[in-house]
Structures are given as structure tokens and as C-alpha cells.
mmCIF file of C-alpha atoms in Angstrom:
data_model
loop_
_atom_site.group_PDB
_atom_site.id
_atom_site.type_symbol
_atom_site.label_atom_id
_atom_site.label_comp_id
_atom_site.label_asym_id
_atom_site.label_seq_id
_atom_site.Cartn_x
_atom_site.Cartn_y
_atom_site.Cartn_z
ATOM 1 C CA MET A 1 0.000 0.000 0.000
ATOM 2 C CA GLU A 2 1.055 3.604 -0.694
ATOM 3 C CA LEU A 3 2.098 5.588 2.346
ATOM 4 C CA PRO A 4 0.940 9.228 2.390
ATOM 5 C CA VAL A 5 3.897 11.555 1.801
ATOM 6 C CA GLN A 6 3.632 13.006 5.327
ATOM 7 C CA THR A 7 3.756 9.548 6.941
ATOM 8 C CA ALA A 8 6.684 8.487 4.777
ATOM 9 C CA LEU A 9 8.562 11.643 5.797
ATOM 10 C CA VAL A 10 7.806 11.115 9.488
ATOM 11 C CA LEU A 11 9.037 7.517 9.315
ATOM 12 C CA ALA A 12 12.186 8.588 7.453
ATOM 13 C CA ALA A 13 12.811 11.368 9.986
ATOM 14 C CA GLN A 14 12.318 8.936 12.872
ATOM 15 C CA ALA A 15 14.908 6.685 11.292
ATOM 16 C CA GLY A 16 17.342 9.633 11.408
ATOM 17 C CA ASP A 17 16.961 11.196 7.935
ATOM 18 C CA GLN A 18 17.678 14.883 8.514
ATOM 19 C CA ALA A 19 16.605 15.993 5.030
ATOM 20 C CA ALA A 20 13.208 14.334 5.560
ATOM 21 C CA PHE A 21 12.937 16.128 8.914
ATOM 22 C CA GLU A 22 13.703 19.516 7.306
ATOM 23 C CA THR A 23 11.095 18.899 4.585
ATOM 24 C CA LEU A 24 8.586 17.993 7.257
ATOM 25 C CA VAL A 25 9.099 20.952 9.587
ATOM 26 C CA GLY A 26 9.748 23.601 6.899
ATOM 27 C CA PRO A 27 6.076 24.425 6.243
ATOM 28 C CA TYR A 28 5.380 24.921 9.983
ATOM 29 C CA ARG A 29 8.223 27.317 10.804
ATOM 30 C CA ARG A 30 6.324 30.548 10.133
ATOM 31 C CA ALA A 31 3.131 29.446 11.860
ATOM 32 C CA LEU A 32 5.131 28.326 14.917
ATOM 33 C CA LEU A 33 6.941 31.678 14.924
ATOM 34 C CA VAL A 34 3.611 33.542 14.983
ATOM 35 C CA HIS A 35 2.307 31.272 17.763
ATOM 36 C CA CYS A 36 5.405 31.776 19.939
ATOM 37 C CA TYR A 37 5.307 35.536 19.262
ATOM 38 C CA GLN A 38 1.665 35.704 20.372
ATOM 39 C CA MET A 39 2.585 33.788 23.526
ATOM 40 C CA LEU A 40 5.681 35.871 24.343
ATOM 41 C CA GLY A 41 5.249 39.308 22.752
ATOM 42 C CA SER A 42 8.871 39.173 21.584
ATOM 43 C CA LEU A 43 10.005 38.195 18.112
ATOM 44 C CA HIS A 44 13.579 37.510 19.288
ATOM 45 C CA ASP A 45 12.410 35.142 22.000
ATOM 46 C CA ALA A 46 9.974 33.530 19.564
ATOM 47 C CA GLU A 47 12.758 32.861 17.037
ATOM 48 C CA ASP A 48 14.862 31.235 19.762
ATOM 49 C CA LEU A 49 11.976 29.061 20.880
ATOM 50 C CA VAL A 50 11.133 27.902 17.355
ATOM 51 C CA GLN A 51 14.765 26.794 16.994
ATOM 52 C CA GLU A 52 14.541 25.019 20.328
ATOM 53 C CA THR A 53 11.206 23.413 19.347
ATOM 54 C CA LEU A 54 12.739 21.934 16.197
ATOM 55 C CA LEU A 55 15.780 20.756 18.130
ATOM 56 C CA ARG A 56 13.534 19.025 20.691
ATOM 57 C CA ALA A 57 11.415 17.532 17.910
ATOM 58 C CA TRP A 58 14.546 16.095 16.272
ATOM 59 C CA GLU A 59 15.873 14.704 19.566
ATOM 60 C CA LYS A 60 12.497 13.204 20.521
ATOM 61 C CA ARG A 61 11.512 12.092 17.017
ATOM 62 C CA ALA A 62 11.262 8.427 18.089
ATOM 63 C CA THR A 63 8.487 9.239 20.598
ATOM 64 C CA LEU A 64 5.958 10.404 17.995
ATOM 65 C CA THR A 65 3.666 7.431 17.514
ATOM 66 C CA SER A 66 1.012 8.883 15.181
ATOM 67 C CA PRO A 67 2.487 10.525 12.073
ATOM 68 C CA GLU A 68 -0.833 12.248 11.221
ATOM 69 C CA SER A 69 -0.565 14.378 14.387
ATOM 70 C CA TYR A 70 2.837 15.819 13.506
ATOM 71 C CA ARG A 71 1.689 19.447 13.417
ATOM 72 C CA ALA A 72 -0.052 19.073 16.779
ATOM 73 C CA TRP A 73 3.087 17.504 18.226
ATOM 74 C CA LEU A 74 5.218 20.500 17.167
ATOM 75 C CA TYR A 75 2.706 22.964 18.650
ATOM 76 C CA ARG A 76 2.634 20.999 21.866
ATOM 77 C CA ILE A 77 6.434 21.223 22.206
ATOM 78 C CA ALA A 78 6.429 24.939 21.308
ATOM 79 C CA THR A 79 3.594 25.799 23.699
ATOM 80 C CA ASN A 80 5.259 24.029 26.618
ATOM 81 C CA LEU A 81 8.577 25.759 25.920
ATOM 82 C CA CYS A 82 6.743 29.119 25.894
ATOM 83 C CA LEU A 83 4.969 28.333 29.165
ATOM 84 C CA ASN A 84 8.319 27.398 30.763
ATOM 85 C CA MET A 85 9.882 30.618 29.558
ATOM 86 C CA LEU A 86 6.964 32.715 30.824
ATOM 87 C CA THR A 87 7.640 31.543 34.387
ATOM 88 C CA ARG A 88 10.967 33.426 34.185
ATOM 89 C CA VAL A 89 10.299 36.575 32.173
ATOM 90 C CA PRO A 90 8.166 39.665 32.851
ATOM 91 C CA ARG A 91 4.942 40.332 30.964
ATOM 92 C CA ARG A 92 5.508 42.494 27.898
ATOM 93 C CA SER A 93 3.325 45.452 27.119
ATOM 94 C CA LEU A 94 3.324 49.068 25.914
ATOM 95 C CA PRO A 95 3.650 52.237 28.037
ATOM 96 C CA PRO A 96 -0.092 53.152 27.990
ATOM 97 C CA ASP A 97 -0.696 49.826 29.691
ATOM 98 C CA THR A 98 1.929 50.273 32.405
ATOM 99 C CA HIS A 99 2.378 54.011 33.038
ATOM 100 C CA PRO A 100 0.125 57.035 33.617
ATOM 101 C CA VAL A 101 -0.261 59.480 30.719
ATOM 102 C CA THR A 102 2.760 61.827 30.424
ATOM 103 C CA ASP A 103 2.799 65.625 30.588
ATOM 104 C CA PRO A 104 4.325 66.705 27.233
ATOM 105 C CA THR A 105 5.941 69.816 28.761
ATOM 106 C CA ARG A 106 8.058 67.837 31.243
ATOM 107 C CA PRO A 107 11.355 66.084 30.468
ATOM 108 C CA VAL A 108 10.936 62.574 29.071
ATOM 109 C CA PRO A 109 11.959 59.789 31.477
ATOM 110 C CA PRO A 110 15.048 57.716 30.569
ATOM 111 C CA ARG A 111 14.671 54.574 28.460
ATOM 112 C CA LEU A 112 13.765 51.373 30.301
ATOM 113 C CA ARG A 113 15.948 48.683 28.787
ATOM 114 C CA GLU A 114 14.485 45.654 30.563
ATOM 115 C CA PRO A 115 12.625 43.213 28.311
ATOM 116 C CA ILE A 116 9.184 44.529 29.271
ATOM 117 C CA TRP A 117 8.055 46.025 25.964
ATOM 118 C CA LEU A 118 6.302 44.303 23.115
ATOM 119 C CA GLU A 119 8.455 43.940 20.007
ATOM 120 C CA PRO A 120 7.114 44.627 16.510
ATOM 121 C CA PHE A 121 6.431 41.798 14.062
ATOM 122 C CA PRO A 122 7.046 42.209 10.280
ATOM 123 C CA ASP A 123 4.013 41.275 8.167
ATOM 124 C CA ASP A 124 6.488 39.649 5.769
ATOM 125 C CA LEU A 125 6.916 36.833 8.297
ATOM 126 C CA LEU A 126 3.223 35.980 8.402
ATOM 127 C CA ALA A 127 2.299 32.764 6.649
ATOM 128 C CA ASP A 128 2.613 32.196 2.962
ATOM 129 C CA PRO A 129 1.346 34.723 0.397
ATOM 130 C CA GLN A 130 -0.669 31.897 -1.200
ATOM 131 C CA ALA A 131 -3.062 31.853 1.772
ATOM 132 C CA ASP A 132 -6.544 33.019 0.838
ATOM 133 C CA PRO A 133 -7.334 36.695 1.576
ATOM 134 C CA GLU A 134 -9.741 35.876 4.397
ATOM 135 C CA ASP A 135 -7.058 33.830 6.176
ATOM 136 C CA ARG A 136 -4.540 36.603 5.691
ATOM 137 C CA ALA A 137 -6.942 39.214 7.092
ATOM 138 C CA LEU A 138 -7.596 37.011 10.130
ATOM 139 C CA GLN A 139 -3.862 36.460 10.619
ATOM 140 C CA ARG A 140 -3.252 40.197 10.541
ATOM 141 C CA GLU A 141 -6.014 40.770 13.069
ATOM 142 C CA ARG A 142 -4.372 38.327 15.474
ATOM 143 C CA ILE A 143 -1.015 40.024 15.316
ATOM 144 C CA THR A 144 -2.108 43.637 15.893
ATOM 145 C CA LEU A 145 -0.561 45.483 18.826
ATOM 146 C CA ALA A 146 -4.032 45.865 20.391
ATOM 147 C CA PHE A 147 -4.587 42.080 20.270
ATOM 148 C CA LEU A 148 -1.105 41.399 21.675
ATOM 149 C CA VAL A 149 -1.488 43.860 24.546
ATOM 150 C CA ALA A 150 -4.816 42.201 25.378
ATOM 151 C CA LEU A 151 -3.286 38.694 25.140
ATOM 152 C CA GLN A 152 -0.499 39.642 27.530
ATOM 153 C CA HIS A 153 -3.149 40.466 30.173
ATOM 154 C CA LEU A 154 -4.171 36.818 30.291
ATOM 155 C CA THR A 155 -2.303 34.340 32.447
ATOM 156 C CA PRO A 156 0.173 32.286 30.372
ATOM 157 C CA ALA A 157 -2.109 29.224 30.636
ATOM 158 C CA GLN A 158 -5.186 31.204 29.509
ATOM 159 C CA ARG A 159 -3.156 32.648 26.646
ATOM 160 C CA ALA A 160 -2.065 29.158 25.542
ATOM 161 C CA ILE A 161 -5.614 27.791 25.794
ATOM 162 C CA LEU A 162 -7.112 30.708 23.864
ATOM 163 C CA LEU A 163 -4.538 30.395 21.061
ATOM 164 C CA LEU A 164 -4.768 26.602 20.826
ATOM 165 C CA ARG A 165 -8.580 26.454 21.002
ATOM 166 C CA GLU A 166 -9.677 29.595 19.139
ATOM 167 C CA VAL A 167 -6.839 30.442 16.779
ATOM 168 C CA LEU A 168 -5.585 26.926 15.966
ATOM 169 C CA GLU A 169 -8.953 25.243 16.597
ATOM 170 C CA TRP A 170 -7.653 22.237 18.506
ATOM 171 C CA PRO A 171 -10.206 20.136 20.384
ATOM 172 C CA ALA A 172 -10.473 20.715 24.137
ATOM 173 C CA VAL A 173 -9.603 17.065 24.798
ATOM 174 C CA GLU A 174 -6.221 17.408 23.082
ATOM 175 C CA VAL A 175 -5.428 20.782 24.640
ATOM 176 C CA ALA A 176 -6.248 19.372 28.091
ATOM 177 C CA GLU A 177 -3.938 16.424 27.512
ATOM 178 C CA TRP A 178 -1.082 18.665 26.305
ATOM 179 C CA LEU A 179 -1.305 21.007 29.271
ATOM 180 C CA ASN A 180 -2.050 18.296 31.859
ATOM 181 C CA LEU A 181 -5.425 19.820 32.702
ATOM 182 C CA SER A 182 -8.970 18.460 32.830
ATOM 183 C CA VAL A 183 -11.342 19.296 29.978
ATOM 184 C CA PRO A 184 -13.597 21.386 32.312
ATOM 185 C CA ALA A 185 -10.501 23.356 33.426
ATOM 186 C CA VAL A 186 -9.638 24.070 29.778
ATOM 187 C CA ASN A 187 -13.215 25.132 29.005
ATOM 188 C CA SER A 188 -13.495 27.461 31.981
ATOM 189 C CA ALA A 189 -10.069 29.028 31.252
ATOM 190 C CA LEU A 190 -11.212 29.608 27.669
ATOM 191 C CA GLN A 191 -14.401 31.344 28.881
ATOM 192 C CA ARG A 192 -12.398 33.611 31.210
ATOM 193 C CA ALA A 193 -9.882 34.395 28.471
ATOM 194 C CA ARG A 194 -12.669 35.274 25.998
ATOM 195 C CA ARG A 195 -14.359 37.563 28.521
ATOM 196 C CA ALA A 196 -11.098 39.318 29.380
ATOM 197 C CA LEU A 197 -10.196 39.800 25.707
ATOM 198 C CA HIS A 198 -13.663 41.080 24.921
ATOM 199 C CA GLN A 199 -13.401 43.726 27.667
ATOM 200 C CA LEU A 200 -9.903 44.763 26.638
ATOM 201 C CA HIS A 201 -10.778 44.777 22.971
ATOM 202 C CA GLU A 202 -13.914 46.928 23.246
ATOM 203 C CA GLY A 203 -13.589 49.915 20.972
ATOM 204 C CA SER A 204 -10.489 48.790 19.086
ATOM 205 C CA GLU A 205 -11.155 48.267 15.406
ATOM 206 C CA ALA A 206 -10.136 45.271 13.357
ATOM 207 C CA PRO A 207 -7.245 46.189 11.052
ATOM 208 C CA ILE A 208 -7.874 47.134 7.488
ATOM 209 C CA ALA A 209 -7.187 44.173 5.209
ATOM 210 C CA GLU A 210 -5.891 45.563 1.935
ATOM 211 C CA PRO A 211 -5.029 49.267 1.941
ATOM 212 C CA ARG A 212 -8.188 50.934 0.632
ATOM 213 C CA PRO A 213 -7.579 53.874 -1.709
ATOM 214 C CA HIS A 214 -8.460 56.470 0.945
ATOM 215 C CA VAL A 215 -6.137 54.767 3.434
ATOM 216 C CA GLN A 216 -3.317 54.974 0.891
ATOM 217 C CA ASP A 217 -4.109 58.695 0.453
ATOM 218 C CA LEU A 218 -3.928 59.151 4.215
ATOM 219 C CA LEU A 219 -0.566 57.334 4.369
ATOM 220 C CA ASP A 220 0.812 59.469 1.524
ATOM 221 C CA ARG A 221 -0.296 62.613 3.370
ATOM 222 C CA TYR A 222 1.251 61.259 6.575
ATOM 223 C CA VAL A 223 4.637 60.886 4.847
ATOM 224 C CA ALA A 224 4.496 64.297 3.167
ATOM 225 C CA LEU A 225 3.475 66.162 6.339
ATOM 226 C CA TRP A 226 6.050 64.355 8.499
ATOM 227 C CA GLU A 227 8.876 64.987 6.022
ATOM 228 C CA GLN A 228 7.808 68.657 5.767
ATOM 229 C CA ALA A 229 7.581 68.902 9.591
ATOM 230 C CA ASP A 230 4.074 70.358 9.158
ATOM 231 C CA ILE A 231 2.759 69.853 12.694
ATOM 232 C CA PRO A 232 -0.760 71.369 12.319
ATOM 233 C CA GLY A 233 -1.298 69.380 9.113
ATOM 234 C CA PHE A 234 0.047 66.232 10.724
ATOM 235 C CA VAL A 235 -2.063 66.335 13.890
ATOM 236 C CA ALA A 236 -5.160 66.946 11.753
ATOM 237 C CA LEU A 237 -4.724 63.330 10.524
ATOM 238 C CA LEU A 238 -5.109 62.088 14.109
ATOM 239 C CA ARG A 239 -8.240 61.293 16.057
ATOM 240 C CA GLU A 240 -8.969 63.819 18.796
ATOM 241 C CA ASP A 241 -8.064 61.195 21.451
ATOM 242 C CA ALA A 242 -5.098 59.668 19.565
ATOM 243 C CA TRP A 243 -2.124 58.498 21.623
ATOM 244 C CA PHE A 244 1.604 58.332 20.877
ATOM 245 C CA THR A 245 4.271 56.294 22.633
ATOM 246 C CA MET A 246 7.929 55.442 21.978
ATOM 247 C CA PRO A 247 9.132 52.345 23.829
ATOM 248 C CA PRO A 248 11.633 51.839 25.437
ATOM 249 C CA ILE A 249 10.842 55.372 26.757
ATOM 250 C CA PRO A 250 8.245 54.680 29.472
ATOM 251 C CA ALA A 251 5.999 57.572 28.470
ATOM 252 C CA TRP A 252 2.925 58.197 26.332
ATOM 253 C CA PHE A 253 0.987 61.248 25.232
ATOM 254 C CA GLN A 254 -2.698 61.608 24.475
ATOM 255 C CA GLY A 255 -4.643 64.067 22.341
ATOM 256 C CA ARG A 256 -3.700 66.251 19.398
ATOM 257 C CA ALA A 257 -2.423 69.153 21.528
ATOM 258 C CA ALA A 258 -0.092 66.975 23.621
ATOM 259 C CA ILE A 259 1.239 65.195 20.508
ATOM 260 C CA ALA A 260 1.808 68.559 18.768
ATOM 261 C CA THR A 261 3.839 69.724 21.793
ATOM 262 C CA VAL A 262 6.024 66.596 21.711
ATOM 263 C CA LEU A 263 6.574 66.957 17.958
ATOM 264 C CA SER A 264 7.560 70.615 18.199
ATOM 265 C CA THR A 265 9.839 70.282 21.238
ATOM 266 C CA ARG A 266 11.500 66.898 20.666
ATOM 267 C CA ILE A 267 11.114 65.637 17.137
ATOM 268 C CA PHE A 268 10.995 68.451 14.582
ATOM 269 C CA THR A 269 13.828 70.474 16.067
ATOM 270 C CA PRO A 270 15.615 73.096 13.928
ATOM 271 C CA GLY A 271 18.113 71.764 11.383
ATOM 272 C CA ARG A 272 16.882 68.181 11.691
ATOM 273 C CA GLN A 273 15.298 66.389 8.722
ATOM 274 C CA TRP A 274 13.287 63.197 8.445
ATOM 275 C CA ARG A 275 12.561 60.598 5.802
ATOM 276 C CA LEU A 276 10.096 57.707 6.011
ATOM 277 C CA LEU A 277 10.201 54.287 4.332
ATOM 278 C CA PRO A 278 6.853 52.440 4.161
ATOM 279 C CA THR A 279 6.611 48.890 5.495
ATOM 280 C CA ARG A 280 4.055 46.828 7.435
ATOM 281 C CA ALA A 281 4.164 45.575 11.003
ATOM 282 C CA ASN A 282 1.622 43.849 13.230
ATOM 283 C CA GLY A 283 -0.998 43.779 10.477
ATOM 284 C CA SER A 284 -0.816 47.565 10.194
ATOM 285 C CA PRO A 285 0.810 50.274 8.068
ATOM 286 C CA ALA A 286 4.238 51.211 9.434
ATOM 287 C CA PHE A 287 7.219 53.389 8.522
ATOM 288 C CA GLY A 288 10.936 53.155 9.096
ATOM 289 C CA CYS A 289 11.879 56.640 10.400
ATOM 290 C CA TYR A 290 15.221 58.090 9.342
ATOM 291 C CA ARG A 291 16.718 61.181 10.943
ATOM 292 C CA ARG A 292 19.388 63.488 9.576
ATOM 293 C CA GLU A 293 20.983 66.039 11.892
ATOM 294 C CA ALA A 294 22.189 69.353 10.437
ATOM 295 C CA GLY A 295 25.391 68.900 8.424
ATOM 296 C CA ALA A 296 25.252 65.073 8.326
ATOM 297 C CA ASP A 297 25.664 63.212 5.015
ATOM 298 C CA VAL A 298 23.134 60.475 5.639
ATOM 299 C CA TYR A 299 19.826 59.785 7.318
ATOM 300 C CA GLN A 300 20.198 57.269 10.167
ATOM 301 C CA LEU A 301 17.508 54.721 11.028
ATOM 302 C CA PHE A 302 15.891 56.076 14.192
ATOM 303 C CA GLY A 303 12.920 53.773 14.768
ATOM 304 C CA LEU A 304 9.807 52.129 13.368
ATOM 305 C CA VAL A 305 6.374 53.723 13.753
ATOM 306 C CA VAL A 306 3.308 51.454 13.631
ATOM 307 C CA LEU A 307 -0.006 53.207 12.963
ATOM 308 C CA GLY A 308 -3.283 52.181 14.536
ATOM 309 C CA MET A 309 -5.895 53.108 11.932
ATOM 310 C CA GLU A 310 -9.442 53.871 13.021
ATOM 311 C CA GLY A 311 -11.587 54.431 9.978
ATOM 312 C CA GLU A 312 -10.056 57.345 8.075
ATOM 313 C CA GLN A 313 -8.034 58.661 10.999
ATOM 314 C CA ILE A 314 -5.003 57.562 12.976
ATOM 315 C CA GLY A 315 -5.880 56.419 16.481
ATOM 316 C CA SER A 316 -2.414 55.547 17.744
ATOM 317 C CA LEU A 317 1.280 55.861 16.902
ATOM 318 C CA VAL A 318 3.724 53.413 18.449
ATOM 319 C CA GLY A 319 7.364 54.284 17.755
ATOM 320 C CA PHE A 320 9.736 51.398 18.441
ATOM 321 C CA LEU A 321 13.100 53.036 19.103
ATOM 322 C CA ASP A 322 15.097 49.970 20.129
ATOM 323 C CA LEU A 323 16.985 49.314 16.902
ATOM 324 C CA SER A 324 17.902 45.741 17.893
ATOM 325 C CA SER A 325 14.188 44.820 17.750
ATOM 326 C CA LEU A 326 14.052 46.107 14.157
ATOM 327 C CA SER A 327 16.621 43.686 12.709
ATOM 328 C CA PRO A 328 13.887 41.358 11.291
ATOM 329 C CA PHE A 329 12.630 44.250 9.136
ATOM 330 C CA ALA A 330 14.217 44.916 5.766
ATOM 331 C CA LEU A 331 15.144 48.493 6.709
ATOM 332 C CA PRO A 332 18.560 49.771 5.584
ATOM 333 C CA PRO A 333 20.572 51.343 8.446
ATOM 334 C CA THR A 334 21.048 54.607 6.520
ATOM 335 C CA LEU A 335 19.531 56.495 3.584
ATOM 336 C CA PRO A 336 21.574 58.867 1.393
ATOM 337 C CA HIS A 337 20.999 62.605 1.651
ATOM 338 C CA MET A 338 20.089 63.994 -1.770
ATOM 339 C CA HIS A 339 21.679 67.400 -2.127
#
């Protein structure tokens, strides 16, 4: 009888065939990366854990008895590694979640370097471009900063249960077995997680799937006004209650007036110029921000700004200033200055 390809690969991998193992795990790498990122809020940590998951899977390959449950087996290893890690690391979030709103006229507090901030996730690393548009839209929704902040409010076990049951659609029986819990415990944790997410998610919009023409117009205006340092024009693109934060600086500013003050006193200072490169992060439009000080020959990468779109306005601006968290993005370190 003909063995299905998957089964043949699993058997070959179990017998020690590394090429078969690579072929088998290749298609799951990206999905596992997204899962670990949702669990941890850090792309760097997620990359490490995916590597460790595959290493464990290779070492323990003889213990997998049912080849058809290969994907589930990988997720089980990854989830347990994430849960172990979460016993040792602080919860990641964004400044509006951890600090009171900041007075824009006062000095900005120093950067907090501890690993307590969410890291951005490049849309390029989401699953394959061949996925159907509905899947891609759903994927983007589950990687937004709003969704991640809400996820990080759940206990690690609730987070794992929500992702395994709702996002990956695994049966409660299997999830219970993986996490050494009873089925009722899994079901009640899922209910609590759903309620908590619903409360945290109230009022935050789902991301826009494909850039609609008016959204593209808004983004073009955003770039032009930022590069021209036109503060009144720029803040007019924002919702009245928009907020702006720049982790790792533990501060955030709310409202057009406060954001205008920050822009005029700290960002658009005399002699300084800016350029923006469009990209996408966390299912949302984003820009690499490049700064050129007076007299310099090049623009230096300064950070990545992720926009939270609400209808035809911008509801939030999150500027990630820690350049080490931007290495997964295809952003050149400098841009030439055109004289």
C-alpha cells in the first residue's frame, strides 16, 4: 500500500533522515513563529523558541507514535517551551498599559531597557502569500498590537488555551492532555480568556485588510506632512483622542495638543530632517523613520512607527526606538541625503 507523503517523511525522519525532517518541519516554521510571538510578545524570543522546538522535535523524534498528528506535536512542544519561559520573564506590554499618561511639557523619562516592551512583528513573516485573503486578514487581526497587549493580560495558561482552542482550533480534549489539565478546566479558562479579551478589545477596530484607496491617500499625506515637519497638518490626521508612545521610553501622550507639543519640542527640532520608508508591522501600516541632523551626510535609522488606523483617521502611533528589535525588518541602516 502507498504511504501518504507526510507519513513516509515522518518515518524517514524517525529513522534519522535529517533531510526528511527539514522537509517535514519547513512548512510549519512561520506558523510556529507567529504562535510563539503571540505567547511571548517578543520576536527575538519567539525565534529562539522555534529553533529550540525543532531541536527538541529532532531529539524526541522516536516518541511520535502517530504521524498524522505531527503538526499538533510541534505545537505541543512549542507551547510548553513558551509556558516554561513565561515563568521566568516579565509580561511584555506598551507604556499606555503600564504608566500614567505623560505631561508633554516635562522632560521625558530615561529609556527602560528591561525586556518589558512588546516587540514589533514584520508582516512579511506571516504565513505564505498563497493563503486566501480571508485567512490573511484574520492572521493580521491576530497580530495587531491591540490584540497582543490584550493577550499579555491573560495568564500564560489562559493565553495558551485561547490560542490553541480559538486560533488553531484544537479540540479541548487534546489541549487538556497537552497542558495536563482536565477538559472542564480548559473550558473554563477559555471562557475567562474570551471575557477578558472582549473587555480589553472593546472599541479597538479590526485592522484594514488591503489598503483601501483612501487609506493609501492618508498614508501618503502622513509621509508628506512628516517629512515637511508640518505639525498642524500632521495632527489633523489624528483622532482627537489619539495616543503616541515610543518604547523603550516609558511615556505616552494623548490628544492632538499633547502630541503637537512633543513633535515641536522633541522631534521636529531646527536643522533636523526626516525621511520615512513604508513597510508593514503587526498587520498595520508602518514606517521606518530616518533622521538626519544638520550637516550630516546620511539619514540614520531612528525607529519604526506602527499606525493604529481607526476608519479614516489615525488612532495611535507606536514608535519602536530599540533598533535591535528592528533587525527582522528589511530596513537599511542609513539612507543617502540627496543634495
